[in-house]
Coordinates of C-alpha atoms in Angstrom, one line a residue:
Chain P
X104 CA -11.1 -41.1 11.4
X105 CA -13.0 -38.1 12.3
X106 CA -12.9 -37.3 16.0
X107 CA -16.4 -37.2 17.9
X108 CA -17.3 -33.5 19.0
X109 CA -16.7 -32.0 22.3
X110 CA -14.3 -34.9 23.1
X111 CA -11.1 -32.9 23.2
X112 CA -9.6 -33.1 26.7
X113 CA -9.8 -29.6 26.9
X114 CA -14.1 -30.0 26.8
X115 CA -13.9 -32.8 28.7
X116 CA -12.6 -31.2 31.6
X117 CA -15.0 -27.9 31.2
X118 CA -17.6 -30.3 31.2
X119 CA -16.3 -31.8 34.3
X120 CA -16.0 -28.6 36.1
X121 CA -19.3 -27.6 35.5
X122 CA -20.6 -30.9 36.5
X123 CA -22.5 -29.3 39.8
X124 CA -24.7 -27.5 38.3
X125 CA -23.6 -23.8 39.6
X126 CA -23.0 -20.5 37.9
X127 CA -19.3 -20.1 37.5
X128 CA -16.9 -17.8 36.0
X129 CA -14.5 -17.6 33.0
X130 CA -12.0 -16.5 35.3
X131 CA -12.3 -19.1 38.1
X132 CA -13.2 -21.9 35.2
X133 CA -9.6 -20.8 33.9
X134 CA -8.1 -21.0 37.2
X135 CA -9.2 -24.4 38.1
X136 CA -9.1 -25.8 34.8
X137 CA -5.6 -24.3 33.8
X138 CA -7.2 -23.4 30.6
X139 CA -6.2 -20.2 28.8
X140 CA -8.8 -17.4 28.0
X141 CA -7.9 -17.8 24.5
X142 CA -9.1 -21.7 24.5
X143 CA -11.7 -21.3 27.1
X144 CA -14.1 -18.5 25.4
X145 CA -14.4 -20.4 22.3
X146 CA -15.6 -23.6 24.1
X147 CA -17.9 -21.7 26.0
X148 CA -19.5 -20.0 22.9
X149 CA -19.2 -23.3 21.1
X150 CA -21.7 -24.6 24.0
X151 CA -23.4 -21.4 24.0
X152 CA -24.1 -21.3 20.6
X153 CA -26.1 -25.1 20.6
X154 CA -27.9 -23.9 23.8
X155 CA -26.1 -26.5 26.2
X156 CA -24.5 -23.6 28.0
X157 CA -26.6 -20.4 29.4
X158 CA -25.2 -16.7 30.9
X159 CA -26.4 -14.1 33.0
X160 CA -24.6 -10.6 34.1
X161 CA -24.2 -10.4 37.2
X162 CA -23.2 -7.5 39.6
X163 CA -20.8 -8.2 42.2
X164 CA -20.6 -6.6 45.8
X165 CA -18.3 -4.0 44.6
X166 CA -20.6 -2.8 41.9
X167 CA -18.7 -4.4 38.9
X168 CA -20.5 -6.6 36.6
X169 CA -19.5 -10.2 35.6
X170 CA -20.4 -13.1 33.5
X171 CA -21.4 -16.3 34.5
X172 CA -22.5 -19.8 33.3
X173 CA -23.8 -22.9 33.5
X174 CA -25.1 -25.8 31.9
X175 CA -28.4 -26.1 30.6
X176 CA -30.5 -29.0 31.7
X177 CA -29.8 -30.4 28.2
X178 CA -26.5 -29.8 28.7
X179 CA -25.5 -31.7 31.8
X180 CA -26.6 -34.8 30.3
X181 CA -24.8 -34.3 27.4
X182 CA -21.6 -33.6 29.2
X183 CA -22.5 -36.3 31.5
X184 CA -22.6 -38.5 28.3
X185 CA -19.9 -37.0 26.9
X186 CA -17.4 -37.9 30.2
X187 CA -18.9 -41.2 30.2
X188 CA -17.8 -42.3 27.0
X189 CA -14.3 -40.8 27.6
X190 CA -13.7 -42.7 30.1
X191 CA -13.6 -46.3 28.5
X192 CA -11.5 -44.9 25.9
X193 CA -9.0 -43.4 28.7
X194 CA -9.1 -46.6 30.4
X195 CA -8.0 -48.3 26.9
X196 CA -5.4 -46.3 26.8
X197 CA -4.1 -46.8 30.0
X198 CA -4.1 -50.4 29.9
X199 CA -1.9 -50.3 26.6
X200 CA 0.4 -48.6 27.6
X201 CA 1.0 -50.5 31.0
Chain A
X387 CA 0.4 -3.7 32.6
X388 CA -3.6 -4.5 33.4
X389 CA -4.3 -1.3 31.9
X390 CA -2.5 -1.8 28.8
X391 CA -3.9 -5.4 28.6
X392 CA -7.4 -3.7 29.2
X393 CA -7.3 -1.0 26.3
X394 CA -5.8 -3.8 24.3
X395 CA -9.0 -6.1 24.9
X396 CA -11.4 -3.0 24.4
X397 CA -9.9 -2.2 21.3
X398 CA -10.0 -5.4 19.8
X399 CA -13.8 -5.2 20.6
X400 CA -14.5 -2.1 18.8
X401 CA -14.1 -4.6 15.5
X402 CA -17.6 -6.6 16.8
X403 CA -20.6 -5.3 15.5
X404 CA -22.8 -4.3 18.7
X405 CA -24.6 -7.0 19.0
X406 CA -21.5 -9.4 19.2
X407 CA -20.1 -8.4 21.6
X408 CA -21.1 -10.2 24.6
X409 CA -18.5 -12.3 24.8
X410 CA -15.9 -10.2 24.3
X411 CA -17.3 -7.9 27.2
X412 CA -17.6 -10.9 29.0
X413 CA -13.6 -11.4 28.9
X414 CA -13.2 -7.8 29.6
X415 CA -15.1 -8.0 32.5
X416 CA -13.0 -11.1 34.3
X417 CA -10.0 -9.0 32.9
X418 CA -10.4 -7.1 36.6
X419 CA -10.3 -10.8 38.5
X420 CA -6.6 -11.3 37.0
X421 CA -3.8 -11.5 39.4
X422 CA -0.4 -9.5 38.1
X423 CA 0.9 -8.1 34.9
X424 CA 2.1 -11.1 33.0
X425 CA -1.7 -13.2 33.9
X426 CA -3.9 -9.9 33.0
X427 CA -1.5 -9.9 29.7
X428 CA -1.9 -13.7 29.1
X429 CA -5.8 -13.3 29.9
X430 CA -6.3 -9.8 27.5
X431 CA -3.7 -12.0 24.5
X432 CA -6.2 -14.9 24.4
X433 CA -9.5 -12.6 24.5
X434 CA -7.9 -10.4 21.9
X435 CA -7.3 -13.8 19.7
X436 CA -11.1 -15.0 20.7
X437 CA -12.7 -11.6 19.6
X438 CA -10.3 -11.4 16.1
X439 CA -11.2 -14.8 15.0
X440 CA -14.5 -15.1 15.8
X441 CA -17.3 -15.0 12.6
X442 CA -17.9 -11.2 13.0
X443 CA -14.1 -10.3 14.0
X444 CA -12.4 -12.3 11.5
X445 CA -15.0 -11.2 8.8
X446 CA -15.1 -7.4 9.6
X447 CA -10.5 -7.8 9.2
X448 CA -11.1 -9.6 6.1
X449 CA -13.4 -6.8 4.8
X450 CA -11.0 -3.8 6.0
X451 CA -8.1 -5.7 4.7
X452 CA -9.6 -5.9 0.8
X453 CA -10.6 -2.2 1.2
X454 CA -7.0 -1.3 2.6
X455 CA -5.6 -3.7 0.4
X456 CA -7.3 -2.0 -3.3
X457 CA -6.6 2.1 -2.1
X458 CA -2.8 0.4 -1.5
X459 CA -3.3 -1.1 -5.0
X460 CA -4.4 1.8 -6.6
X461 CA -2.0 4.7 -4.6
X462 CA 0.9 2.4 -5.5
X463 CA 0.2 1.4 -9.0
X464 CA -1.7 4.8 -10.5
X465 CA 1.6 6.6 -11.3
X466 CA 2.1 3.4 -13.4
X467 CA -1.0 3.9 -15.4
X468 CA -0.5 8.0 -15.3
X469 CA 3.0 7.6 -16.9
X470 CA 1.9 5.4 -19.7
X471 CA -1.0 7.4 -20.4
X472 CA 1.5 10.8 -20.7
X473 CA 3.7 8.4 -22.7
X474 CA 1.1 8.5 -25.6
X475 CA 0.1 5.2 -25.1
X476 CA -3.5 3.8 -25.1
X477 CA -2.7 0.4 -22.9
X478 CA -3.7 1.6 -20.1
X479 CA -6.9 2.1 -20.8
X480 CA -7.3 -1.7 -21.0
X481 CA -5.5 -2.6 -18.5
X482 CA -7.7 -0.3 -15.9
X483 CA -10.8 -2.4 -17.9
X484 CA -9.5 -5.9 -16.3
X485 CA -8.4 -3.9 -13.1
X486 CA -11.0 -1.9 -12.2
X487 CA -14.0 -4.3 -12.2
X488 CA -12.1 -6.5 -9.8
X489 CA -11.1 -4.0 -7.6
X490 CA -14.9 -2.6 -7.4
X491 CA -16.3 -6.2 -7.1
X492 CA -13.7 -6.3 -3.9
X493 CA -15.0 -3.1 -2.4
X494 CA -18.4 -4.1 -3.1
X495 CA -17.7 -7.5 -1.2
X496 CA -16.1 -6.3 1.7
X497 CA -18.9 -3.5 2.0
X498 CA -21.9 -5.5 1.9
X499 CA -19.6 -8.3 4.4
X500 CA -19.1 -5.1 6.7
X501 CA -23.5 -4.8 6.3
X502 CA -23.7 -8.2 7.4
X503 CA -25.7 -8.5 4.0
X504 CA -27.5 -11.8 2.9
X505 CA -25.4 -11.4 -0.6
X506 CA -22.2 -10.8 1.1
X507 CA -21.0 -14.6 0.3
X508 CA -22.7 -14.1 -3.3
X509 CA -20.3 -10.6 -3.5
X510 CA -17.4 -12.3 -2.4
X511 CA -17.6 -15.5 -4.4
X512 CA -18.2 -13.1 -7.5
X513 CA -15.1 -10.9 -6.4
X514 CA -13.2 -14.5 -6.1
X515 CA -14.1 -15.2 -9.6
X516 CA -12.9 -12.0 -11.1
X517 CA -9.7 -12.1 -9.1
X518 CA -9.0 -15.7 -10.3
X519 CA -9.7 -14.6 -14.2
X520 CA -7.7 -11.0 -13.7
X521 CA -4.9 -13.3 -12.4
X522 CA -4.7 -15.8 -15.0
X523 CA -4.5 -13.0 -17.4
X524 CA -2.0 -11.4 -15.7
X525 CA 0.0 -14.2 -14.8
X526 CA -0.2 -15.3 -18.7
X527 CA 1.2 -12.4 -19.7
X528 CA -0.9 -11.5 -22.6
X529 CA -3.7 -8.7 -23.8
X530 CA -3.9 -6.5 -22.0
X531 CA -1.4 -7.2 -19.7
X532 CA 1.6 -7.6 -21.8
X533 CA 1.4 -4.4 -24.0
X534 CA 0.9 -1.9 -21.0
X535 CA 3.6 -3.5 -19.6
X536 CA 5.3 -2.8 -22.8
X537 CA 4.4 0.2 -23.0
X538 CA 5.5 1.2 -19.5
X539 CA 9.1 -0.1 -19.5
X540 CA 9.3 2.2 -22.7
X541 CA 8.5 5.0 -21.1
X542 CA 10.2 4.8 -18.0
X543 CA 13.8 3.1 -19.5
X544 CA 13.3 0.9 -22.2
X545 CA 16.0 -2.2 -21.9
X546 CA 16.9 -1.4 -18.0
X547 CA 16.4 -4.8 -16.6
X548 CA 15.4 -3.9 -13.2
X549 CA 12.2 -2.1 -14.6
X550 CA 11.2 -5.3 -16.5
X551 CA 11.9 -7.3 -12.9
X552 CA 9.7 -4.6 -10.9
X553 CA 7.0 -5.1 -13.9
X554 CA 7.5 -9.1 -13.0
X555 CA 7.2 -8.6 -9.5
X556 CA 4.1 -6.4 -9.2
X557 CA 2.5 -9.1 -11.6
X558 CA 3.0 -11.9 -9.3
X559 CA 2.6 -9.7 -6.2
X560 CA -0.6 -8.3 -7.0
X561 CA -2.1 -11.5 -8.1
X562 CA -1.0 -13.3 -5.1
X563 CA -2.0 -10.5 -2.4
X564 CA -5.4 -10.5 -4.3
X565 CA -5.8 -13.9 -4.5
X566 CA -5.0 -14.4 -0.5
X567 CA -7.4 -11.4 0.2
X568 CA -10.4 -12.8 -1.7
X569 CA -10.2 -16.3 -0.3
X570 CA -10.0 -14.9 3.0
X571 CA -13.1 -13.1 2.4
X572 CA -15.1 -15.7 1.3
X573 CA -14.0 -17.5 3.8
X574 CA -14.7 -15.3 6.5
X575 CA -18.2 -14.1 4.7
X576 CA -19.6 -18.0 4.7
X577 CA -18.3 -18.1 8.6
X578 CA -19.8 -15.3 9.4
X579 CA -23.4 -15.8 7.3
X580 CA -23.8 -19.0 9.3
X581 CA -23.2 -17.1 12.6
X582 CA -25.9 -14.7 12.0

């Protein structure tokens, strides 16, 4: 059986992460997320790309320039739907294996 | 380290067209927030993989590769046709009439893939085709395959075995590097048409 998109735990918990609503970036999404660049970046342009994730540049106070993102409006509810209908399906699997 | 993980990251990004590149700038960028060697090397590794397989980056590598891939063709195989040809023989000549519209079809692919054209899938379904049909006829061993063939293990030591294994193996070589290269292409050329 197909899997349903953006349901890989890996989505699920950049969806949770960005949850609040503020501009984060890659880096700290990685930190907190403990999801590799190399994994991250494509779920972010995944997003991205069907407008449920925007970016700005931004300049730090040293003077360098960074990245960061957020849901859309669209996209909050969609991860918010998204995380909803994980849950059941975590709880399922909880209770077989107990 | 940070530095080599830098130009390793930057690099990679020169294989972008311009305009996609944001992302891969973006990855740069949070390249400066990393703590220590070994995490600015993990970070730089995984943007390096994210700006290679991406639509544009794994389409522009597919491209290079077919155009890299035909000059090595040609540079390793024209003494072949040139010792044939010095032989007295006329094989060649059809021979290089299944070779050569293959290999132009693949430089026309990869170009117009490179262009980010709207008939670069066409181009590369086309070069596809040809490389499928130059294969069989290669891998069949007939006309006008089996004569230059022939005609080249007479030249160069008629009966020695090991020339009629090296005439095997750049057979099955060439049709199986071409092959690999042209689905790539196509590959990459759909991926990256719906990307743009």
């Amino acid at each position: 059986m197909a899997r349903r998109p953006d349901t890989s735990p890996q989505t699920l918990v950049v969806f949770r992460a960005f949850l609040g609503g503020s501009w984060r970036y890659g880096y700290d999404l990685s930190r907190e997320t403990g999801i590799p660049s190399g994994t991250l970046y494509p779920i972010l342009m995944r997003l991205s790309g069907r407008g449920l994730l925007e970016s700005r540049w931004e300049e730090t106070a040293s003077g360098r320039r960074r990245r960061s993102h957020r849901l859309t409006g669209e996209g909050i509810t969609y991860a918010e739907a998204r995380l909803a209908e994980a849950r059941p399906t975590a709880a399922t699997a909880v209770a077989a294996r107990a | 380290m940070k530095r080599v993980a830098r130009i390793a990251l930057r690099s990679a990004l020169v294989v972008l067209p311009r305009d996609r590149r944001e992302w891969g700038e973006a990855l740069l960028a949070e390249l400066d927030e990393t703590r220590g060697g070994l995490e600015s090397a993990r970070w730089a590794l995984g943007g390096v993989r994210v700006v290679l397989l991406s639509p544009h980056g794994l389409a522009r590598l597919a491209a290079v590769g077919v155009v890299v891939g035909v000059a090595g063709g040609t540079f390793g195989n024209h003494e072949v046709f040139i010792e044939v040809r010095r032989g007295g023989f006329d094989s060649w000549l059809l021979a290089l009439a299944l070779a050569l519209p293959t290999a132009l079809a693949g430089l026309t692919a990869a170009w117009l893939v490179l262009r980010r054209s709207r008939f670069a899938v066409a181009s590369a379904l086309v070069f596809v085709a040809l490389v499928l049909a130059s294969s069989a006829v290669s891998l069949a061993d007939v006309t006008p395959v089996r004569p230059f063939l022939e005609d080249w293990q007479q030249v160069v030591g008629a009966g020695d075995p090991r020339v009629a294994h090296h005439a095997e193996e750049l057979r099955g070589n060439a049709a199986v590097g071409a092959l690999g290269a042209a689905f790539v292409l196509l590959y990459a050329a759909r991926r990256q048409a719906k990307h743009d």
